[in-house]
PDB file of C-alpha atoms in Angstrom:
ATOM      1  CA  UNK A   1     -35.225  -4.609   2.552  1.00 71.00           C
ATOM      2  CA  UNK A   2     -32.399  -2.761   1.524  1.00 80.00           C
ATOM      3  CA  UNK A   3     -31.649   0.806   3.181  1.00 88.00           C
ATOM      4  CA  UNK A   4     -31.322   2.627   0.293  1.00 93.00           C
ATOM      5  CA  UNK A   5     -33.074   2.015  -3.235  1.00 94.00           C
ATOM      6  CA  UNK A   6     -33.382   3.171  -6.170  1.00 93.00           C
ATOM      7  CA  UNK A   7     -34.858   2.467  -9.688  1.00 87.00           C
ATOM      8  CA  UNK A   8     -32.493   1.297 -11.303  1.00 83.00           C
ATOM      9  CA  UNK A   9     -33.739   2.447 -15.085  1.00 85.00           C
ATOM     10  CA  UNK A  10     -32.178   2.819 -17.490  1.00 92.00           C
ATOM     11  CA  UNK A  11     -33.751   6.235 -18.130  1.00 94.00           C
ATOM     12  CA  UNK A  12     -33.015   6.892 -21.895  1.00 96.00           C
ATOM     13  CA  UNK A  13     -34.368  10.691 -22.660  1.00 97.00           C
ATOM     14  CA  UNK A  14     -34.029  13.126 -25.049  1.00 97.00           C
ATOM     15  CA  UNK A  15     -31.548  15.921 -24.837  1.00 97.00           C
ATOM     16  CA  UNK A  16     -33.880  19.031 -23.327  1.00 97.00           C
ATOM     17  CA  UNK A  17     -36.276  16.276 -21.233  1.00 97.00           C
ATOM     18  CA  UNK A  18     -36.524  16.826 -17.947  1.00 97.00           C
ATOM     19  CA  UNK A  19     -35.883  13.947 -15.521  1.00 97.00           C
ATOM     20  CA  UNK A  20     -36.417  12.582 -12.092  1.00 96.00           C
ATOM     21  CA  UNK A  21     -34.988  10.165 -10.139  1.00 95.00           C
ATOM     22  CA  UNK A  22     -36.566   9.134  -6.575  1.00 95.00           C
ATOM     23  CA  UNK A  23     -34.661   6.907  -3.782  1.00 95.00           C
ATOM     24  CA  UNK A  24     -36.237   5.675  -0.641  1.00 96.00           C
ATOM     25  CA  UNK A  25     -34.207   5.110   2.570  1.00 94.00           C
ATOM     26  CA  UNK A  26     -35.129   2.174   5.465  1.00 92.00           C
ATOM     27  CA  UNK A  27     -33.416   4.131   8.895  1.00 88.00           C
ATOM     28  CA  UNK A  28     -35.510   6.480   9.909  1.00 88.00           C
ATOM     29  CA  UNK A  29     -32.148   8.022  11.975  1.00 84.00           C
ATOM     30  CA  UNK A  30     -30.287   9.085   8.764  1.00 87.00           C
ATOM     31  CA  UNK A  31     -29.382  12.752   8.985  1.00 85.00           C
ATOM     32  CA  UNK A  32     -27.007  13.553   6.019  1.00 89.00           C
ATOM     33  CA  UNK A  33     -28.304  13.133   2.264  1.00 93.00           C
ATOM     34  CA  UNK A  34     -26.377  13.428  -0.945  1.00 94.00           C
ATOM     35  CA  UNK A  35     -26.583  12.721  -4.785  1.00 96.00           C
ATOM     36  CA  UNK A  36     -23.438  11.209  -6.470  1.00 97.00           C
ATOM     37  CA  UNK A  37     -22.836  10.990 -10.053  1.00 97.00           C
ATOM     38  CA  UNK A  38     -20.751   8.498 -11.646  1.00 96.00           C
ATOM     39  CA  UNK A  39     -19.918   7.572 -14.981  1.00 96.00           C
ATOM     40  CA  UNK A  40     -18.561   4.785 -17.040  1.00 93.00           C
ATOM     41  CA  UNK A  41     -15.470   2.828 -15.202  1.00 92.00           C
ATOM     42  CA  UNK A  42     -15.104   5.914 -12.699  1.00 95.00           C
ATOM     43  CA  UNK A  43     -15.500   6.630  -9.521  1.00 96.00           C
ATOM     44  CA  UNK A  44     -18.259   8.355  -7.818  1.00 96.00           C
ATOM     45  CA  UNK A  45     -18.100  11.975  -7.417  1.00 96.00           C
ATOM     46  CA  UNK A  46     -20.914  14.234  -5.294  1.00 94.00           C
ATOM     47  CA  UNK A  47     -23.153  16.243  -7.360  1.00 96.00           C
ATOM     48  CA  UNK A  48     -24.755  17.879  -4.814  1.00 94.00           C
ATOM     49  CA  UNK A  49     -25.710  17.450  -0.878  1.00 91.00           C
ATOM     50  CA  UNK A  50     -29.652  17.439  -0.303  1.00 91.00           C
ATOM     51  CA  UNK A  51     -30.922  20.001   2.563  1.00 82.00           C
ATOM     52  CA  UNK A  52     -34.161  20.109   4.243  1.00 84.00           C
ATOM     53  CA  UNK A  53     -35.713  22.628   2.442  1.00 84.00           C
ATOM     54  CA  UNK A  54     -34.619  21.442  -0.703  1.00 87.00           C
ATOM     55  CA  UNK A  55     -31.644  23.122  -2.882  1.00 92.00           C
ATOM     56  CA  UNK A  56     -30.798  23.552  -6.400  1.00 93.00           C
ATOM     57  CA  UNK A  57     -28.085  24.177  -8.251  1.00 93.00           C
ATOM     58  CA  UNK A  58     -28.176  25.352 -12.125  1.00 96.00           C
ATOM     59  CA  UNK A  59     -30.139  22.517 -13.293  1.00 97.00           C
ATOM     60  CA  UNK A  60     -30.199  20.141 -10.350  1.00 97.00           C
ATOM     61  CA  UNK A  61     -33.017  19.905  -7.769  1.00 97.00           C
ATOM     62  CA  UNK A  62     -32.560  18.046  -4.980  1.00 96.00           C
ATOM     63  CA  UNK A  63     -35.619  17.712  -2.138  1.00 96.00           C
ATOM     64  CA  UNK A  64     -35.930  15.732   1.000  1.00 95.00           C
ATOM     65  CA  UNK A  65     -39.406  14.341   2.183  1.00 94.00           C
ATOM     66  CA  UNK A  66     -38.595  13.332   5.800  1.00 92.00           C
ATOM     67  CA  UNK A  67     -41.853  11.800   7.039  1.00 92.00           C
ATOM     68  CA  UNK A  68     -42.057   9.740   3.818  1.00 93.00           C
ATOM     69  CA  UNK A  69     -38.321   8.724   3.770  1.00 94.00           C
ATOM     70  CA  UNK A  70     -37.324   9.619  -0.041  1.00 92.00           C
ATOM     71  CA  UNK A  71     -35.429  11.863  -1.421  1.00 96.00           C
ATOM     72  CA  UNK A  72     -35.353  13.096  -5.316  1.00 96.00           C
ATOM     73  CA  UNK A  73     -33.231  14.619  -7.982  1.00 97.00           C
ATOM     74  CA  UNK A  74     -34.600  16.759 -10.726  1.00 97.00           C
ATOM     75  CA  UNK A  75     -32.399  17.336 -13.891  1.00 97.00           C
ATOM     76  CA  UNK A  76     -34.153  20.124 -16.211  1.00 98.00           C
ATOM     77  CA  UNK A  77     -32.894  20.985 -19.880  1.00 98.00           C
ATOM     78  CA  UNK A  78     -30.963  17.274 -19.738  1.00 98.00           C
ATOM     79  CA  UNK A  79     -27.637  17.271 -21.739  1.00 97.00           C
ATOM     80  CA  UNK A  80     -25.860  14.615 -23.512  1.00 97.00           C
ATOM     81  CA  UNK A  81     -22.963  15.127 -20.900  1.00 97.00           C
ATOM     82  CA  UNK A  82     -25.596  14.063 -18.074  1.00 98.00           C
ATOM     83  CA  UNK A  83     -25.595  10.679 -19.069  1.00 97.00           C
ATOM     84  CA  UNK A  84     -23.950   8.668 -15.797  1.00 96.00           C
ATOM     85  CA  UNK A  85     -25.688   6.699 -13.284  1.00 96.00           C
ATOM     86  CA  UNK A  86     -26.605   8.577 -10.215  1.00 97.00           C
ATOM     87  CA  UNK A  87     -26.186   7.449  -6.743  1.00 96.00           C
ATOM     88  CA  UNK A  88     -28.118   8.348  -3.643  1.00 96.00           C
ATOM     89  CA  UNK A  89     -26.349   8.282  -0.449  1.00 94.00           C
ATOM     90  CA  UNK A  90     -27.646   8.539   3.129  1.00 92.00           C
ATOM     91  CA  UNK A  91     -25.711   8.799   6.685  1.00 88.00           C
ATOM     92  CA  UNK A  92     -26.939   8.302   9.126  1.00 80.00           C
ATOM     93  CA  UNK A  93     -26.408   6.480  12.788  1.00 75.00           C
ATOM     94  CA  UNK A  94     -26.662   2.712  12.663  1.00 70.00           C
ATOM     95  CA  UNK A  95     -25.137  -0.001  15.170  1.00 69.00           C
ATOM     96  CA  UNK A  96     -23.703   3.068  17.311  1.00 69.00           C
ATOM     97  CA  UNK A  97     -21.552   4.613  14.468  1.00 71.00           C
ATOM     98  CA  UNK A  98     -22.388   6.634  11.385  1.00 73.00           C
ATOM     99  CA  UNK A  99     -22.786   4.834   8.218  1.00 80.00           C
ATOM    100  CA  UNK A 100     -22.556   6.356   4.813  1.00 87.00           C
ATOM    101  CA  UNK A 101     -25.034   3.837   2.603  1.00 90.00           C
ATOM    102  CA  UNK A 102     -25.643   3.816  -1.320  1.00 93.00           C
ATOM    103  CA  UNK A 103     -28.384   2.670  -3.313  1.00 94.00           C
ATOM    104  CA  UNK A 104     -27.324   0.792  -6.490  1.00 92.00           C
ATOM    105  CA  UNK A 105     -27.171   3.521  -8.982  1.00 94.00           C
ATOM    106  CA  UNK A 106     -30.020   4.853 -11.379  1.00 94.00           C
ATOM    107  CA  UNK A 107     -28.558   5.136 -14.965  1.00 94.00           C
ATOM    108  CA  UNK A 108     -29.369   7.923 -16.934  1.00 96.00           C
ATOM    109  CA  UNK A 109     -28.723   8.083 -20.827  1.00 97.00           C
ATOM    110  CA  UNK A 110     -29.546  11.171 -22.669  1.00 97.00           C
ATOM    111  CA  UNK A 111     -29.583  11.332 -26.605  1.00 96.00           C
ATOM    112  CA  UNK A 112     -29.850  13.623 -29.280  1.00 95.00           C
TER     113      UNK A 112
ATOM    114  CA  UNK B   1      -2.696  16.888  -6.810  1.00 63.00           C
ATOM    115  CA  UNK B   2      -4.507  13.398  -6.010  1.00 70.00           C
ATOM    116  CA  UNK B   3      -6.526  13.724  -3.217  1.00 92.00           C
ATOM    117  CA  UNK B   4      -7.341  10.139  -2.671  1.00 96.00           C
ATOM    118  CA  UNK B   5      -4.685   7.760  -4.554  1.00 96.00           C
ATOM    119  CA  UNK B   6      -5.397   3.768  -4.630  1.00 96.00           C
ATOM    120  CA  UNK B   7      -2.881   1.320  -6.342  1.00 96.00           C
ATOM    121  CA  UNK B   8      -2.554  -0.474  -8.565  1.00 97.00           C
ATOM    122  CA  UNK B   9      -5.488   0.681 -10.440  1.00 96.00           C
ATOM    123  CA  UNK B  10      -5.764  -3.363 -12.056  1.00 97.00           C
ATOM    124  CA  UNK B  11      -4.996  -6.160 -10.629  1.00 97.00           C
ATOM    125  CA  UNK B  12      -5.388  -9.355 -12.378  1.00 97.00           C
ATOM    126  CA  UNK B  13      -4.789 -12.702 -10.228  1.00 97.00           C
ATOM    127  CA  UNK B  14      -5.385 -16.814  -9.439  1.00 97.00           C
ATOM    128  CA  UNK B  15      -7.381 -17.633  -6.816  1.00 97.00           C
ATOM    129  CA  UNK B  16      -5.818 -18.787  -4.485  1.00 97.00           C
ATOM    130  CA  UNK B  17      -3.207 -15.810  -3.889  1.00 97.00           C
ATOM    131  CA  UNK B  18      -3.098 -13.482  -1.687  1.00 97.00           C
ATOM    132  CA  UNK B  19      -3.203  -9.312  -3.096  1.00 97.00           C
ATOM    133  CA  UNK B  20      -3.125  -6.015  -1.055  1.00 97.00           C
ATOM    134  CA  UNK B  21      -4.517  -2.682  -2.020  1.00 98.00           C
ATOM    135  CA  UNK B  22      -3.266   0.734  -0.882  1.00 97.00           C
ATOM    136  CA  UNK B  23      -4.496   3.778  -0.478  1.00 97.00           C
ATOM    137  CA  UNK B  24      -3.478   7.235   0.474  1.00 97.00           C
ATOM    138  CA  UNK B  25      -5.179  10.810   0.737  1.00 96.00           C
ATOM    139  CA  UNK B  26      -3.969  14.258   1.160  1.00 95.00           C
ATOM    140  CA  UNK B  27      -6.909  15.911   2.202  1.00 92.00           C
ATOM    141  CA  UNK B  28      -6.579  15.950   6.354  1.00 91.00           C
ATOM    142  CA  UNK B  29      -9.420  13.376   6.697  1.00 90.00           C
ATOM    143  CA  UNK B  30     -10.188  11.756   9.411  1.00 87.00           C
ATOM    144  CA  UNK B  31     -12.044   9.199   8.337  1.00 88.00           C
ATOM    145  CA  UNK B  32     -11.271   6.256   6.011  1.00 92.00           C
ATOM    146  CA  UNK B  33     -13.717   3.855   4.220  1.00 93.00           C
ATOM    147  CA  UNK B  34     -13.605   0.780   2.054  1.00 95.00           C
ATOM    148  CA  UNK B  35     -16.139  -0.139  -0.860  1.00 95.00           C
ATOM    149  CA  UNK B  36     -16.684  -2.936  -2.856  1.00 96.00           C
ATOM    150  CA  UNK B  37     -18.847  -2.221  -6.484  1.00 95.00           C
ATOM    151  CA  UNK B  38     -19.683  -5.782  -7.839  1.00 90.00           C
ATOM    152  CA  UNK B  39     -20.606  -6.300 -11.310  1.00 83.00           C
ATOM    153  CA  UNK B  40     -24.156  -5.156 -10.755  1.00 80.00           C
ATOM    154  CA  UNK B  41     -22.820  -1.666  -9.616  1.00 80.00           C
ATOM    155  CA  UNK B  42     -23.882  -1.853  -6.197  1.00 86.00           C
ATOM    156  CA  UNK B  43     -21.420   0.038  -3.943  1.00 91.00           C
ATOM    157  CA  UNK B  44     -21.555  -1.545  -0.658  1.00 91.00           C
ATOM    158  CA  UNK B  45     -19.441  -0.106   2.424  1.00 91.00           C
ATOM    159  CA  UNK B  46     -16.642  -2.970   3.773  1.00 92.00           C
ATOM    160  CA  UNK B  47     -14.801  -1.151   6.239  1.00 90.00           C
ATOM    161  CA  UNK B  48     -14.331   2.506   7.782  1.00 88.00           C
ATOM    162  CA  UNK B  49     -11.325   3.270   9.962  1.00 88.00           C
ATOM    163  CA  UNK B  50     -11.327   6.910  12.053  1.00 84.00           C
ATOM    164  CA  UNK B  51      -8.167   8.139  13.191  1.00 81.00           C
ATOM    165  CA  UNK B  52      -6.658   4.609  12.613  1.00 80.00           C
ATOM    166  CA  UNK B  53      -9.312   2.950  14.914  1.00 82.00           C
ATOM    167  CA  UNK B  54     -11.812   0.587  13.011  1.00 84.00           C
ATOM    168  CA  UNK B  55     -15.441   1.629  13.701  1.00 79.00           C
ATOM    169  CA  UNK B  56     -17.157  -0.587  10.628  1.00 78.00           C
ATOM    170  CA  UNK B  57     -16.281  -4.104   9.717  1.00 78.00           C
ATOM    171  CA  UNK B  58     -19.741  -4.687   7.480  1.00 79.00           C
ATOM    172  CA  UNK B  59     -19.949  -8.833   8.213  1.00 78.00           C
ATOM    173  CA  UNK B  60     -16.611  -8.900   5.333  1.00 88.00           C
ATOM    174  CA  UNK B  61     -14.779 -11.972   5.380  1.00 91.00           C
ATOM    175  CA  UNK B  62     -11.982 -12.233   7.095  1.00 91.00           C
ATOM    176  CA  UNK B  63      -9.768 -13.061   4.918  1.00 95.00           C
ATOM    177  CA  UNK B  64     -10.122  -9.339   4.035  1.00 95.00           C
ATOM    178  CA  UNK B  65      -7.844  -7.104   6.521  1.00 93.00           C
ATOM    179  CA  UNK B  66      -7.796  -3.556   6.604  1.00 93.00           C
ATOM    180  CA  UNK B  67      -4.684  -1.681   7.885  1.00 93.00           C
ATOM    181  CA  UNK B  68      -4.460   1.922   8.653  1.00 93.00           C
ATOM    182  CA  UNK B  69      -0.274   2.747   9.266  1.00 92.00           C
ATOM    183  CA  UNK B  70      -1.811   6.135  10.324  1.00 91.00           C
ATOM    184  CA  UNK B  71      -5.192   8.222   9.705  1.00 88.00           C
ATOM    185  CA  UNK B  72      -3.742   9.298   5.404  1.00 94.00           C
ATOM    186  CA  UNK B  73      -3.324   5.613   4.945  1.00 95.00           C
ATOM    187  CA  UNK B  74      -6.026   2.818   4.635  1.00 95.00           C
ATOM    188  CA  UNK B  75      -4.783  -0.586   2.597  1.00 96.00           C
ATOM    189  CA  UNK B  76      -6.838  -3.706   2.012  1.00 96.00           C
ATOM    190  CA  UNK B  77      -5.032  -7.245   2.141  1.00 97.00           C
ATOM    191  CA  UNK B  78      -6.773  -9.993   0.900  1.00 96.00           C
ATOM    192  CA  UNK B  79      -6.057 -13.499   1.184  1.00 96.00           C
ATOM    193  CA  UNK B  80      -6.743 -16.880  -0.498  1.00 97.00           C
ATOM    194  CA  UNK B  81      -8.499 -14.820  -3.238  1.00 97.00           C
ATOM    195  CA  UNK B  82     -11.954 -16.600  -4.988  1.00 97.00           C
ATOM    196  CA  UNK B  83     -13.687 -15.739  -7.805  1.00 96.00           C
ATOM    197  CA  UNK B  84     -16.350 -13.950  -6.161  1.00 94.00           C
ATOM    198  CA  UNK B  85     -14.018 -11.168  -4.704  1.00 96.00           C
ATOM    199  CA  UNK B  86     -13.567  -9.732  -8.461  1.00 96.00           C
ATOM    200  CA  UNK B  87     -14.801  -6.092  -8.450  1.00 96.00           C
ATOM    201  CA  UNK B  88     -13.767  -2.898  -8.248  1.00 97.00           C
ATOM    202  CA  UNK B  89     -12.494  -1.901  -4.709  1.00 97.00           C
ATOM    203  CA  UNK B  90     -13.134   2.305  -3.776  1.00 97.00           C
ATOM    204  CA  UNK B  91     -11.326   3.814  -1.299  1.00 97.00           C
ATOM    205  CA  UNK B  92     -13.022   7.242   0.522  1.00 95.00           C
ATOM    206  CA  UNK B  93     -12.318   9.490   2.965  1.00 92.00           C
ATOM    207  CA  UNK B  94     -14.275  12.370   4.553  1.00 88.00           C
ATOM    208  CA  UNK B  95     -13.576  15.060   6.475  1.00 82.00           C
ATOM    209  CA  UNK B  96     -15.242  13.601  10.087  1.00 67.00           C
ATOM    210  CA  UNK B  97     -17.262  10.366  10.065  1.00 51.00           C
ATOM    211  CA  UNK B  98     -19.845  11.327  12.858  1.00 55.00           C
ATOM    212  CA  UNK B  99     -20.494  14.851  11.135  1.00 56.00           C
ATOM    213  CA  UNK B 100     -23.376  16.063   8.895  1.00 59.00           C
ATOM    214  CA  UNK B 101     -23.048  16.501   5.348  1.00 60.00           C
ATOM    215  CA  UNK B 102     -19.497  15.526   5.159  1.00 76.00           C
ATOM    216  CA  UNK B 103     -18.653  13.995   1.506  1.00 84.00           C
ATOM    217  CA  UNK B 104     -16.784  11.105   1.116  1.00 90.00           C
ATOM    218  CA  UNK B 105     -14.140  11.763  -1.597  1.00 93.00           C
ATOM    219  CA  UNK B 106     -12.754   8.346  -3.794  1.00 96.00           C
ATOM    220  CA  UNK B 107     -10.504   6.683  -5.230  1.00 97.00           C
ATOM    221  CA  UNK B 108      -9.636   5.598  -8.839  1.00 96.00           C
ATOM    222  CA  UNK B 109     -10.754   2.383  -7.704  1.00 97.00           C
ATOM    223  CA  UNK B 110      -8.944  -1.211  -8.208  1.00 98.00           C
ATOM    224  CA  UNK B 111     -10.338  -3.361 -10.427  1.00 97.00           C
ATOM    225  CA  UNK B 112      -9.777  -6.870  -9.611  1.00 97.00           C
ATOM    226  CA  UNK B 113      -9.741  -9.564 -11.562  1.00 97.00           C
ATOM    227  CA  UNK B 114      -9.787 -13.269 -10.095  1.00 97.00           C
ATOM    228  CA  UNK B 115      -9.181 -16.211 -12.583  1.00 96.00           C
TER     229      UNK B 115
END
């Protein structure tokens, strides 16, 4: 099993749709969670860390479900600029150091 | 201002040879990571250095060294390059590796090339 996944998509929505992206993690130890966005032939750049009780920014959502070991991104009002493919990230303590893990990327495409 | 800076930004080469990557950044950071992205997108950590000490080596060959001059610097050598090694190599660093909610910054990222 891998320690981070995600569904890969693609996700191809409508600009205005609102969209949600879900990623499970495998250590139950991880501490620090974070959304990345990257687009085409770049690198990846944080969008947004994800707290405990959940935070949003503008039109970004981000919650944390501890117990069930997921965590979720919510894009409202999507824009054609969104399009990227978004990474979830955990840390967390693993083989006696911390460990900053990816999942492989959920692509989002948003069109007119 | 470049906060973390990775050259050359292509590299095209035989297998066979032997390449190094560099990096730099500018930010302070303690901590130092390699990544490899294959061609499925899957960004999977290779190495991490703190403060010049290695505290990751994620089962990498060894023909892949890391070397960390001091704790701005982190380059990947490479030798007796195959095929499978082509992929674009990221280069992070964040502000402490053992802290919470500490984001890695990248690199440009190397795209290699084996033929």
């Amino acid at each position: 099993r891998k320690e981070v996944e995600q569904d890969p998509g693609p996700f191809n929505v409508p600009e205005g749709a609102t969209v949600a992206f879900n990623c499970t993690y495998s250590n139950s130890a991880s501490q620090s969670f974070f959304w990345y966005r990257q687009d085409c032939r770049k690198e990846p750049k944080l969008l947004m860390s994800v707290y405990s009780s959940g935070n949003e920014d503008g039109r970004f959502t981000a919650q944390l479900n501890r117990a069930s070991q997921y965590i979720s991104l919510l894009i409202r009002d999507s824009k054609l600029s969104d399009s990227a493919t978004y990474l979830c990230a955990v840390k967390g303590w693993s083989g006696g150091y911390n460990k900053l893990i990816f999942g492989a990327g959920t692509r989002l495409a948003v069109h007119p | 201002d470049t906060a973390v800076s990775q050259t050359p930004k292509y590299l095209v080469t035989q297998m066979g040879n032997d390449k190094s990557i560099k990096c730099e950044q500018n930010l302070g950071h303690d901590t130092m990571y390699w990544y490899k992205q294959d061609s499925k997108k899957f960004l999977k950590i290779m190495f991490s250095y703190n403060n010049k000490e290695l505290i990751i080596n994620e089962t990498v060959p060894n023909r892949f060294s890391p070397k960390s001059p001091d704790k701005a610097h982190l380059n990947l050598h490479i030798n007796s390059l195959e095929l499978g090694d082509s992929a674009v190599y990221f280069c992070a660093s964040s502000q402490d590796g053992s802290g919470l909610y500490t984001e890695a910054f990248f690199g440009q990222g190397t795209r290699l090339t084996v033929v």
